[in-house]
Short mmCIF file of C-alpha atoms in Angstrom, two decimals:
data_model
loop_
_atom_site.label_atom_id
_atom_site.label_comp_id
_atom_site.label_asym_id
_atom_site.label_seq_id
_atom_site.Cartn_x
_atom_site.Cartn_y
_atom_site.Cartn_z
CA MET A 1 45.25 72.42 11.76
CA GLY A 2 48.51 71.76 10.02
CA VAL A 3 48.04 69.61 7.32
CA ASP A 4 45.19 69.31 4.44
CA PHE A 5 45.06 66.21 3.42
CA LEU A 6 41.89 65.40 1.19
CA SER A 7 42.69 61.55 1.47
CA ASN A 8 44.25 59.49 3.86
CA GLU A 9 46.14 58.43 1.13
CA GLU A 10 47.90 61.61 0.97
CA THR A 11 48.66 60.83 4.99
CA ILE A 12 50.02 57.34 3.86
CA GLN A 13 52.50 59.30 1.31
CA ALA A 14 53.68 61.82 3.51
CA ALA A 15 54.10 59.34 6.68
CA ARG A 16 55.76 57.36 4.00
CA ARG A 17 58.31 60.88 3.12
CA ASN A 18 58.78 61.26 7.26
CA LEU A 19 59.99 57.74 8.39
CA ASP A 20 63.40 56.33 7.72
CA GLN A 21 62.96 52.37 7.18
CA ALA A 22 63.18 51.34 9.96
CA GLY A 23 60.44 53.11 11.24
CA TRP A 24 58.55 52.39 8.31
CA ASP A 25 59.20 48.95 8.32
CA TYR A 26 58.10 48.84 11.96
CA LEU A 27 54.80 50.80 11.17
CA VAL A 28 53.44 48.55 7.98
CA GLY A 29 54.80 44.76 8.42
CA GLY A 30 53.57 42.33 9.94
CA SER A 31 54.39 38.38 10.93
CA GLU A 32 56.87 36.49 8.42
CA SER A 33 54.76 35.60 5.22
CA GLU A 34 51.87 38.70 6.43
CA THR A 35 49.45 36.13 5.71
CA THR A 36 47.34 37.49 8.41
CA MET A 37 47.92 41.17 8.12
CA ARG A 38 46.59 40.60 4.30
CA ARG A 39 43.41 38.50 5.45
CA ASN A 40 42.38 41.69 7.50
CA ARG A 41 42.05 43.70 4.58
CA ALA A 42 40.37 40.55 2.18
CA ALA A 43 38.51 39.89 4.65
CA PHE A 44 36.69 43.84 4.34
CA ASP A 45 37.06 43.06 0.58
CA ARG A 46 34.69 39.94 0.66
CA VAL A 47 31.81 42.01 2.16
CA ALA A 48 29.63 44.39 0.03
CA PHE A 49 26.78 46.57 1.22
CA ARG A 50 23.08 46.19 0.71
CA PRO A 51 21.94 49.69 0.03
CA ARG A 52 18.37 50.74 0.58
CA VAL A 53 17.41 53.63 -0.69
CA LEU A 54 14.21 56.65 -0.73
CA ARG A 55 15.26 56.54 3.43
CA ASP A 56 15.33 60.32 5.35
CA VAL A 57 19.16 60.50 5.42
CA SER A 58 19.43 64.45 5.73
CA GLN A 59 20.28 64.18 9.45
CA MET A 60 23.21 62.34 10.04
CA ASP A 61 24.57 61.06 13.24
CA PRO A 62 27.43 58.67 13.65
CA SER A 63 28.33 59.15 17.38
CA CYS A 64 27.97 56.39 19.55
CA GLU A 65 28.57 56.16 23.18
CA PHE A 66 31.10 53.62 24.96
CA LEU A 67 31.78 52.93 28.44
CA GLY A 68 29.29 56.06 29.29
CA HIS A 69 31.42 58.34 27.10
CA ARG A 70 30.02 59.56 24.01
CA MET A 71 32.69 58.88 21.22
CA ARG A 72 32.17 61.33 17.86
CA ILE A 73 32.38 58.13 15.63
CA PRO A 74 32.63 54.35 16.86
CA VAL A 75 36.82 54.33 16.04
CA MET A 76 39.01 54.39 18.74
CA LEU A 77 42.86 54.82 18.45
CA ALA A 78 43.95 51.35 19.38
CA PRO A 79 47.03 50.73 21.73
CA VAL A 80 50.47 51.08 19.49
CA GLY A 81 53.78 50.30 21.01
CA GLY A 82 56.81 52.32 20.19
CA MET A 83 55.23 55.26 19.29
CA GLN A 84 58.20 57.85 19.24
CA ARG A 85 59.76 55.69 16.16
CA LEU A 86 56.77 57.54 14.45
CA HIS A 87 57.25 60.88 15.98
CA PRO A 88 59.01 62.54 18.68
CA GLU A 89 55.42 63.28 21.08
CA ALA A 90 54.49 59.50 20.11
CA ALA A 91 51.37 58.68 22.27
CA GLY A 92 51.15 62.61 23.47
CA ALA A 93 49.94 63.40 20.71
CA SER A 94 47.79 60.98 19.70
CA ALA A 95 46.49 62.06 23.29
CA LYS A 96 45.62 65.57 21.75
CA ALA A 97 44.32 64.39 18.67
CA ALA A 98 41.75 61.84 20.51
CA ALA A 99 40.94 65.05 22.69
CA ALA A 100 40.39 67.61 19.86
CA PHE A 101 38.10 64.71 17.80
CA GLY A 102 36.09 63.50 20.09
CA THR A 103 36.89 60.03 20.83
CA VAL A 104 38.59 57.88 22.99
CA GLN A 105 41.94 56.21 23.41
CA VAL A 106 43.98 53.60 24.23
CA VAL A 107 47.42 53.94 25.56
CA SER A 108 50.09 51.19 25.06
CA SER A 109 52.29 50.20 27.83
CA VAL A 110 55.04 49.98 25.80
CA THR A 111 55.09 53.60 24.07
CA GLU A 112 56.74 57.12 25.48
CA PRO A 113 55.84 59.60 27.16
CA GLY A 114 54.68 56.45 29.42
CA LEU A 115 51.25 56.14 31.66
CA GLU A 116 51.36 59.22 33.82
CA GLY A 117 52.74 61.15 30.68
CA THR A 118 50.15 60.06 27.92
CA ALA A 119 47.23 61.24 31.01
CA GLU A 120 48.46 64.29 30.99
CA ALA A 121 49.14 64.81 27.44
CA ALA A 122 45.34 65.69 26.94
CA ASP A 123 41.91 65.29 28.45
CA GLY A 124 39.61 62.81 27.27
CA PRO A 125 38.33 59.19 27.79
CA LYS A 126 41.52 57.00 27.98
CA LEU A 127 41.69 52.80 28.30
CA PHE A 128 45.16 51.92 29.63
CA GLN A 129 46.57 48.51 27.77
CA MET A 130 48.74 46.03 29.46
CA TYR A 131 51.19 44.00 28.57
CA ILE A 132 52.71 41.54 31.05
CA GLN A 133 56.76 42.62 31.98
CA GLY A 134 56.90 41.34 35.39
CA ASP A 135 55.75 39.11 38.09
CA TRP A 136 52.40 39.80 40.62
CA ALA A 137 54.51 42.58 42.63
CA TRP A 138 54.96 44.51 39.48
CA ILE A 139 51.47 44.33 38.66
CA GLU A 140 50.55 45.32 41.92
CA GLY A 141 52.54 48.28 41.32
CA MET A 142 51.12 48.95 38.39
CA ALA A 143 47.39 49.07 39.17
CA PRO A 144 47.35 52.21 41.37
CA ARG A 145 49.50 53.92 39.28
CA ILE A 146 46.84 52.98 36.85
CA ARG A 147 43.97 54.60 38.77
CA ALA A 148 45.77 57.62 39.70
CA ALA A 149 45.83 58.62 36.12
CA GLY A 150 42.42 58.55 35.51
CA TYR A 151 42.33 55.91 33.20
CA HIS A 152 38.67 54.79 32.62
CA ALA A 153 39.02 50.90 31.72
CA PHE A 154 41.95 48.31 31.60
CA VAL A 155 42.68 46.18 27.96
CA LEU A 156 44.96 43.19 28.66
CA THR A 157 46.78 41.74 25.58
CA VAL A 158 46.27 38.14 25.16
CA ASP A 159 47.73 37.13 22.40
CA ASN A 160 51.12 37.57 22.99
CA ALA A 161 52.39 34.20 24.77
CA ARG A 162 56.03 35.28 22.82
CA TYR A 163 57.08 37.51 20.47
CA SER A 164 56.22 36.68 16.74
CA ARG A 165 58.82 36.57 14.04
CA ARG A 166 58.08 40.41 12.48
CA GLU A 167 60.52 39.96 9.70
CA ARG A 168 60.72 43.30 7.84
CA PRO A 169 62.59 44.80 10.36
CA ILE A 170 64.86 41.66 11.28
CA VAL A 171 65.34 41.67 7.43
CA GLY A 172 65.97 45.56 7.23
CA ARG A 173 68.24 44.62 10.81
CA SER A 174 66.34 47.52 12.61
CA THR A 175 65.23 44.32 14.86
CA PRO A 176 67.79 41.26 16.30
CA ALA A 177 66.81 38.46 15.78
CA ASN A 178 67.17 35.58 18.09
CA LEU A 179 67.09 32.15 16.75
CA SER A 180 68.15 30.76 19.90
CA VAL A 181 65.49 29.53 21.81
CA GLN A 182 64.08 32.13 24.03
CA ARG A 183 63.44 32.82 27.17
CA PRO A 184 59.65 32.46 28.41
CA SER A 185 58.20 35.94 28.45
CA PRO A 186 56.27 36.91 31.45
CA GLY A 187 53.02 36.80 29.49
CA SER A 188 53.62 33.22 28.57
CA ALA A 189 52.34 32.45 31.74
CA VAL A 190 48.99 33.87 32.19
CA THR A 191 45.81 32.19 32.02
CA TRP A 192 41.83 33.02 32.24
CA GLU A 193 42.89 32.76 36.09
CA MET A 194 45.54 35.61 36.02
CA ALA A 195 43.10 37.78 34.26
CA GLU A 196 40.73 37.14 36.47
CA ARG A 197 43.04 38.26 39.31
CA ILE A 198 44.13 41.10 37.63
CA ARG A 199 40.91 42.35 36.59
CA ASP A 200 39.82 42.36 40.32
CA LEU A 201 42.66 44.01 41.53
CA VAL A 202 42.92 47.09 38.59
CA GLY A 203 38.81 47.56 39.98
CA LEU A 204 38.05 49.16 36.19
CA PRO A 205 36.04 47.70 33.42
CA PHE A 206 37.96 45.26 31.53
CA ALA A 207 38.26 44.64 27.96
CA VAL A 208 40.68 40.81 26.95
CA LYS A 209 42.20 42.02 23.64
CA GLY A 210 43.22 39.37 21.34
CA ILE A 211 40.27 37.37 20.95
CA ALA A 212 39.57 35.21 17.63
CA THR A 213 37.62 32.46 18.36
CA ALA A 214 34.09 31.70 19.72
CA GLU A 215 35.12 29.36 22.21
CA ASP A 216 37.66 31.85 23.33
CA ALA A 217 34.89 34.61 23.38
CA GLU A 218 32.31 32.43 25.15
CA MET A 219 35.03 31.45 28.04
CA ALA A 220 35.59 35.33 28.78
CA VAL A 221 31.93 36.46 28.78
CA GLU A 222 31.28 33.52 31.63
CA ARG A 223 34.11 35.22 33.52
CA GLY A 224 32.04 38.11 33.57
CA PHE A 225 35.06 40.35 31.29
CA ASP A 226 33.44 43.49 30.24
CA ILE A 227 34.90 44.04 26.51
CA ILE A 228 35.38 41.40 23.96
CA TRP A 229 38.73 43.05 21.92
CA VAL A 230 38.62 40.82 18.73
CA SER A 231 42.10 41.07 17.32
CA ASN A 232 44.94 39.32 15.93
CA HIS A 233 47.49 42.12 16.68
CA GLY A 234 47.20 43.48 13.05
CA GLY A 235 48.95 40.14 11.72
CA ARG A 236 51.59 40.86 13.61
CA GLN A 237 51.70 37.86 15.91
CA LEU A 238 50.43 34.12 14.41
CA ASP A 239 50.89 34.29 10.75
CA HIS A 240 48.26 32.01 8.45
CA GLY A 241 45.19 33.14 11.22
CA LEU A 242 41.56 34.34 10.08
CA GLY A 243 41.41 38.10 9.48
CA GLY A 244 39.21 39.86 12.19
CA LEU A 245 36.64 40.65 10.25
CA ASP A 246 36.29 36.66 9.38
CA THR A 247 36.13 35.91 13.08
CA LEU A 248 33.57 38.56 14.04
CA PRO A 249 30.14 36.70 13.11
CA GLU A 250 31.25 33.79 15.73
CA ILE A 251 32.26 35.60 18.46
CA VAL A 252 29.14 37.65 18.11
CA THR A 253 26.75 34.54 18.53
CA ALA A 254 28.85 33.71 21.27
CA VAL A 255 28.72 36.85 23.60
CA ASP A 256 24.85 37.22 22.47
CA GLY A 257 24.95 41.17 23.56
CA ARG A 258 26.18 39.66 27.26
CA ALA A 259 29.79 42.53 26.38
CA LYS A 260 30.61 45.11 24.33
CA ILE A 261 32.91 44.09 21.47
CA VAL A 262 35.52 45.74 19.65
CA LEU A 263 37.16 44.83 16.60
CA ASP A 264 40.72 45.95 15.35
CA GLY A 265 42.95 44.94 12.18
CA GLY A 266 42.87 46.38 8.54
CA ILE A 267 40.34 49.03 8.88
CA VAL A 268 41.51 51.85 7.53
CA ARG A 269 38.23 53.07 5.31
CA GLY A 270 34.74 54.76 6.86
CA SER A 271 33.12 52.03 4.62
CA ASP A 272 35.17 49.40 6.89
CA VAL A 273 33.84 50.94 9.83
CA VAL A 274 30.42 50.50 8.99
CA LYS A 275 30.88 47.22 7.46
CA ALA A 276 31.85 46.18 11.27
CA LEU A 277 29.34 47.62 12.81
CA ALA A 278 26.55 46.42 10.91
CA MET A 279 28.23 42.56 11.36
CA GLY A 280 28.11 43.62 15.39
CA ALA A 281 31.17 44.87 16.37
CA ASP A 282 29.95 47.89 19.12
CA CYS A 283 33.42 49.81 18.04
CA VAL A 284 36.55 49.53 16.03
CA ALA A 285 39.83 50.65 16.96
CA ILE A 286 42.59 52.23 14.22
CA GLY A 287 46.31 51.09 14.45
CA LYS A 288 48.23 51.59 11.07
CA LEU A 289 45.58 54.85 10.07
CA GLN A 290 46.67 56.03 13.61
CA GLY A 291 50.64 55.81 12.86
CA TRP A 292 50.41 56.97 9.73
CA GLY A 293 48.60 60.18 10.84
CA LEU A 294 51.00 60.39 13.79
CA ALA A 295 54.15 59.91 10.96
CA ALA A 296 52.46 62.41 8.92
CA GLY A 297 51.79 65.06 10.68
CA GLY A 298 51.38 64.75 14.98
CA ALA A 299 48.30 65.17 16.55
CA ASP A 300 47.22 67.01 13.55
CA GLY A 301 47.84 64.22 11.29
CA VAL A 302 45.89 61.63 13.57
CA GLN A 303 43.26 64.34 13.85
CA ARG A 304 42.75 64.80 9.88
CA ALA A 305 43.06 60.69 9.30
CA LEU A 306 39.77 60.98 11.69
CA GLU A 307 37.80 63.65 10.08
CA ILE A 308 38.55 61.89 6.44
CA LEU A 309 37.24 58.36 8.17
CA GLU A 310 34.24 60.39 9.80
CA ASP A 311 33.53 61.60 5.90
CA GLU A 312 33.88 58.19 4.29
CA MET A 313 31.75 56.71 7.40
CA LEU A 314 28.72 59.34 6.57
CA SER A 315 28.51 58.83 2.94
CA ALA A 316 28.30 55.08 3.34
CA MET A 317 26.00 55.21 6.40
CA ALA A 318 23.53 57.63 3.64
CA LEU A 319 24.58 55.42 0.51
CA VAL A 320 23.15 52.23 2.62
CA GLY A 321 20.58 54.34 4.36
CA VAL A 322 20.88 54.75 7.92
CA THR A 323 21.42 57.89 9.89
CA THR A 324 22.66 56.30 12.89
CA PRO A 325 25.30 53.54 13.62
CA ASP A 326 22.33 51.93 15.34
CA GLU A 327 20.39 51.28 12.76
CA LEU A 328 23.24 49.33 11.02
CA ASP A 329 22.11 45.40 11.11
CA ALA A 330 23.29 42.29 9.18
CA SER A 331 20.67 42.56 6.87
CA HIS A 332 22.51 45.81 4.78
CA VAL A 333 25.89 43.47 4.24
CA ALA A 334 26.36 40.46 1.93
CA ALA A 335 29.20 38.10 1.18
CA ALA A 336 30.85 38.95 -2.24
CA TYR A 337 34.41 38.32 -4.22
CA PRO A 338 37.03 40.53 -3.67
CA VAL A 339 38.91 42.44 -6.96
CA THR A 340 41.97 43.61 -5.79
CA SER A 341 45.26 41.82 -4.57
CA ALA A 342 44.98 42.66 -0.67
CA HIS A 343 48.06 44.05 0.97
CA GLU A 344 48.42 46.81 3.47
CA MET A 345 47.01 49.38 1.66
CA SER A 346 45.05 47.92 -1.21
CA ALA A 347 41.94 49.90 -0.01
CA TRP A 348 43.26 52.99 -1.94
CA VAL A 349 43.47 52.38 -5.66
CA ASN A 350 46.48 54.81 -6.65
CA MET A 351 48.94 53.49 -4.09
CA PRO A 352 51.58 51.75 -6.20
CA LEU A 353 53.74 49.43 -3.98
CA ASP A 354 57.09 50.24 -5.45
CA ARG A 355 56.47 53.94 -4.46
CA ILE A 356 55.97 53.25 -0.92
CA ARG A 357 58.03 49.72 0.16
#
């Protein structure tokens, strides 16, 4: 491996050195005041562990099974659009990292090297995430390509009825801001009924990504969707939303074991993974941390970020008193008060914002 980072703080610092301002703003920013993005981090900071001691934790196994695949840790690579802004190999590098590490990659429909190119970049289980970019004929044309490329499941992003105002790149003039009324995007017309129609067409295990309330989780389960993906788009869509972890308990209650639950948003530490699992998620997905690893060192950078995350997770599990993710439950966590001001990198105490903005 070509990188030897000892902490993901070093991963972030290397990513900052490698990215121009436009690429950095695209990766780390959120929408408008970035309140939702900061609440993603703050939600984890408001949860404390309740450790149990004198447990035999000499043999640890952080792996889990998801959709019939054994994952080294319960952490997938989230779909990230425009990864070519971060590294020339883009999603192809993440595919190699996922295969080498032993986890699942979720491939965005709006990143290079595209649907087939990413599938061919490396072996290993992959899910395909779609933004609706055309009419029904366009969707019908995509479905056989997804199946032919060997994807194991389909992810429909449902929180993008309109593209948000992401002001870091807007102010930096790397993204145009159209202040006139936008034309409706294809995604703005997607309904529950259309989601069911897409599921039936694609014929793969189906996830709805962007669920943030118990009401929508219940509707998704009633319609037979396989995976409820709890997400606020990393704070990049609706501003002033709750943190993703804040919404998880009500969604877990609504789902009541009838579907798998994935959580993303603000997950940058192994302890974050442990908290999410204890509160009812089946696995989590990382976006920003994946992007930092990619920008820092391509496939090697992403793999190293996962290895550091795994070590942090093993440490938290052992000190909480469990040996496998299945042993985690709500008794291992409690509400607490935060001690730091939340921002996208506040999980690292040595990270001065004025050096990386």
